[in-house]
Each structure stands twice: as C-alpha cells, then as structure tokens.
Amino acid sequence: MSLQLFSISSDVMGISPTFIFVMAIQALAIAVILRAKVMFLIQFAWLGGLYIIHEAALEFLFITGSVAQILITLFLIYRIKKALDYNYLLVMEKTHQIPRNITRNRNFGMKSSF
C-alpha cells in the first residue's frame, strides 16, 4: 500500500481539463478582440504552462492553475463588459442623447485597446 500525498484528481468538482483548455483558448480570443497585447501574451504563456503541467501529471499544480485560469477568464469578461459600456456611452454622447463626458476637451473617444 503506497501513501499518496495528493490524491486529488484533475477532474475536481466535475471540471475536466478539456473544459479548462477550452476556457483558456476562449480567453485568448477575448484578449485578441480587446486588442490587449499584454493580456494576450500573459494568456498565451499561461496556456502553454497549463499544457506542460497537465502533460507532466502534476495534478496539484494543474488544479491551482485551473483556478487561476478561471479568474483570468472572469477578468477578461469584465473587461469586455467595460468596453461595451464605454462604446454605448460614446454612441449616446455622439448622438447628443446624454451630456458630453467622454468626448470633452477635443477627445474623440477613440482607444487603441481596452
């Protein structure tokens, strides 16, 4: 009988590794949509790290990485919501339905990334 220090399977709480990798790829796509270069590089490196950890069968690190991946994805979803709200307010200002706030002082409201 062998003693196992970490007997946690990577299919913890019904979340499979495939789900985590799909979520990571979707987060990578969201970073591209937001044109956030730094977040894209972080997510790309994180995806590679998760793959290496999964292939090396380091289950405890994979579970920790999966939780971090979920947090990164939630953060990117929050950034998408902020970008949508910004765009909505910008359209409302440019059609003169609300007072100018974003387009004040010769600011046209253009952003290169969110």
mmCIF file of C-alpha atoms in Angstrom:
data_model
loop_
_atom_site.group_PDB
_atom_site.id
_atom_site.type_symbol
_atom_site.label_atom_id
_atom_site.label_comp_id
_atom_site.label_asym_id
_atom_site.label_seq_id
_atom_site.Cartn_x
_atom_site.Cartn_y
_atom_site.Cartn_z
ATOM 1 C CA MET A 1 0.000 0.000 0.000
ATOM 2 C CA SER A 2 1.517 3.311 -1.035
ATOM 3 C CA LEU A 3 0.989 6.625 0.659
ATOM 4 C CA GLN A 4 -0.203 9.371 -1.674
ATOM 5 C CA LEU A 5 0.276 12.938 -0.545
ATOM 6 C CA PHE A 6 -2.012 14.446 -3.159
ATOM 7 C CA SER A 7 -4.827 12.154 -4.156
ATOM 8 C CA ILE A 8 -6.783 14.896 -5.906
ATOM 9 C CA SER A 9 -7.783 14.104 -9.449
ATOM 10 C CA SER A 10 -7.638 16.765 -12.140
ATOM 11 C CA ASP A 11 -11.348 16.194 -12.710
ATOM 12 C CA VAL A 12 -12.104 18.002 -9.461
ATOM 13 C CA MET A 13 -15.677 19.144 -8.822
ATOM 14 C CA GLY A 14 -16.768 17.947 -12.262
ATOM 15 C CA ILE A 15 -14.492 20.326 -14.202
ATOM 16 C CA SER A 16 -12.462 18.430 -16.763
ATOM 17 C CA PRO A 17 -9.083 19.520 -18.157
ATOM 18 C CA THR A 18 -10.712 19.848 -21.582
ATOM 19 C CA PHE A 19 -13.075 22.484 -20.192
ATOM 20 C CA ILE A 20 -10.138 24.420 -18.733
ATOM 21 C CA PHE A 21 -8.238 24.342 -22.041
ATOM 22 C CA VAL A 22 -11.324 25.466 -23.984
ATOM 23 C CA MET A 23 -11.779 28.296 -21.487
ATOM 24 C CA ALA A 24 -8.121 29.267 -21.926
ATOM 25 C CA ILE A 25 -8.470 29.359 -25.715
ATOM 26 C CA GLN A 26 -11.625 31.469 -25.410
ATOM 27 C CA ALA A 27 -9.822 33.861 -23.067
ATOM 28 C CA LEU A 28 -7.041 34.094 -25.640
ATOM 29 C CA ALA A 29 -9.630 35.053 -28.267
ATOM 30 C CA ILE A 30 -11.158 37.663 -25.950
ATOM 31 C CA ALA A 31 -7.712 39.208 -25.443
ATOM 32 C CA VAL A 32 -7.361 39.456 -29.231
ATOM 33 C CA ILE A 33 -10.799 41.080 -29.544
ATOM 34 C CA LEU A 34 -9.889 43.609 -26.844
ATOM 35 C CA ARG A 35 -6.555 44.263 -28.608
ATOM 36 C CA ALA A 36 -4.806 43.888 -25.245
ATOM 37 C CA LYS A 37 -1.268 42.850 -26.191
ATOM 38 C CA VAL A 38 -0.004 42.305 -22.652
ATOM 39 C CA MET A 39 -3.036 40.224 -21.674
ATOM 40 C CA PHE A 40 -2.667 38.181 -24.873
ATOM 41 C CA LEU A 41 0.975 37.391 -24.057
ATOM 42 C CA ILE A 42 0.133 36.522 -20.448
ATOM 43 C CA GLN A 43 -2.728 34.273 -21.542
ATOM 44 C CA PHE A 44 -0.628 32.596 -24.246
ATOM 45 C CA ALA A 45 2.171 31.841 -21.765
ATOM 46 C CA TRP A 46 -0.377 30.645 -19.202
ATOM 47 C CA LEU A 47 -1.973 28.301 -21.750
ATOM 48 C CA GLY A 48 1.436 26.814 -22.559
ATOM 49 C CA GLY A 49 2.230 26.445 -18.869
ATOM 50 C CA LEU A 50 -1.066 24.706 -18.168
ATOM 51 C CA TYR A 51 -0.432 22.294 -21.024
ATOM 52 C CA ILE A 52 3.052 21.439 -19.731
ATOM 53 C CA ILE A 53 1.761 20.978 -16.174
ATOM 54 C CA HIS A 54 -1.069 18.759 -17.407
ATOM 55 C CA GLU A 55 1.257 16.599 -19.507
ATOM 56 C CA ALA A 56 3.704 16.252 -16.606
ATOM 57 C CA ALA A 57 0.808 14.950 -14.477
ATOM 58 C CA LEU A 58 1.340 17.486 -11.696
ATOM 59 C CA GLU A 59 -2.260 17.411 -10.540
ATOM 60 C CA PHE A 60 -1.982 19.832 -7.633
ATOM 61 C CA LEU A 61 -0.344 22.492 -9.804
ATOM 62 C CA PHE A 62 -2.883 21.878 -12.557
ATOM 63 C CA ILE A 63 -5.772 22.441 -10.162
ATOM 64 C CA THR A 64 -4.164 25.645 -8.894
ATOM 65 C CA GLY A 65 -3.560 26.754 -12.473
ATOM 66 C CA SER A 66 -7.139 25.935 -13.388
ATOM 67 C CA VAL A 67 -8.449 28.177 -10.632
ATOM 68 C CA ALA A 68 -6.144 30.955 -11.836
ATOM 69 C CA GLN A 69 -7.380 30.390 -15.410
ATOM 70 C CA ILE A 70 -10.971 30.788 -14.279
ATOM 71 C CA LEU A 71 -10.043 34.070 -12.574
ATOM 72 C CA ILE A 72 -8.231 35.341 -15.691
ATOM 73 C CA THR A 73 -11.250 34.485 -17.839
ATOM 74 C CA LEU A 74 -13.620 36.267 -15.456
ATOM 75 C CA PHE A 75 -11.343 39.323 -15.524
ATOM 76 C CA LEU A 76 -11.406 39.349 -19.338
ATOM 77 C CA ILE A 77 -15.202 39.035 -19.350
ATOM 78 C CA TYR A 78 -15.320 42.049 -17.010
ATOM 79 C CA ARG A 79 -13.083 43.980 -19.438
ATOM 80 C CA ILE A 80 -15.428 43.083 -22.322
ATOM 81 C CA LYS A 81 -18.351 44.446 -20.293
ATOM 82 C CA LYS A 82 -16.440 47.668 -19.606
ATOM 83 C CA ALA A 83 -15.640 48.036 -23.325
ATOM 84 C CA LEU A 84 -19.294 47.522 -24.258
ATOM 85 C CA ASP A 85 -20.442 50.072 -21.683
ATOM 86 C CA TYR A 86 -17.828 52.565 -22.927
ATOM 87 C CA ASN A 87 -18.955 52.081 -26.517
ATOM 88 C CA TYR A 88 -22.614 52.509 -25.562
ATOM 89 C CA LEU A 89 -21.901 55.753 -23.688
ATOM 90 C CA LEU A 90 -19.782 57.017 -26.573
ATOM 91 C CA VAL A 91 -22.604 56.413 -29.059
ATOM 92 C CA MET A 92 -25.068 58.117 -26.709
ATOM 93 C CA GLU A 93 -22.771 61.163 -26.464
ATOM 94 C CA LYS A 94 -22.135 61.401 -30.180
ATOM 95 C CA THR A 95 -25.867 61.292 -30.926
ATOM 96 C CA HIS A 96 -26.408 64.037 -28.285
ATOM 97 C CA GLN A 97 -28.683 61.918 -26.118
ATOM 98 C CA ILE A 98 -26.584 62.492 -22.976
ATOM 99 C CA PRO A 99 -24.260 65.352 -21.963
ATOM 100 C CA ARG A 100 -20.645 65.164 -23.126
ATOM 101 C CA ASN A 101 -18.332 63.424 -20.699
ATOM 102 C CA ILE A 102 -16.043 61.137 -22.725
ATOM 103 C CA THR A 103 -15.723 63.480 -25.719
ATOM 104 C CA ARG A 104 -14.979 66.572 -23.668
ATOM 105 C CA ASN A 105 -11.840 68.692 -24.388
ATOM 106 C CA ARG A 106 -11.277 67.581 -28.006
ATOM 107 C CA ASN A 107 -11.200 63.917 -27.025
ATOM 108 C CA PHE A 108 -12.889 61.880 -29.753
ATOM 109 C CA GLY A 109 -13.322 58.850 -27.517
ATOM 110 C CA MET A 110 -11.007 56.608 -29.543
ATOM 111 C CA LYS A 111 -8.976 53.914 -27.761
ATOM 112 C CA SER A 112 -6.362 51.602 -29.199
ATOM 113 C CA SER A 113 -7.106 48.870 -26.658
ATOM 114 C CA PHE A 114 -9.363 48.244 -23.709
#
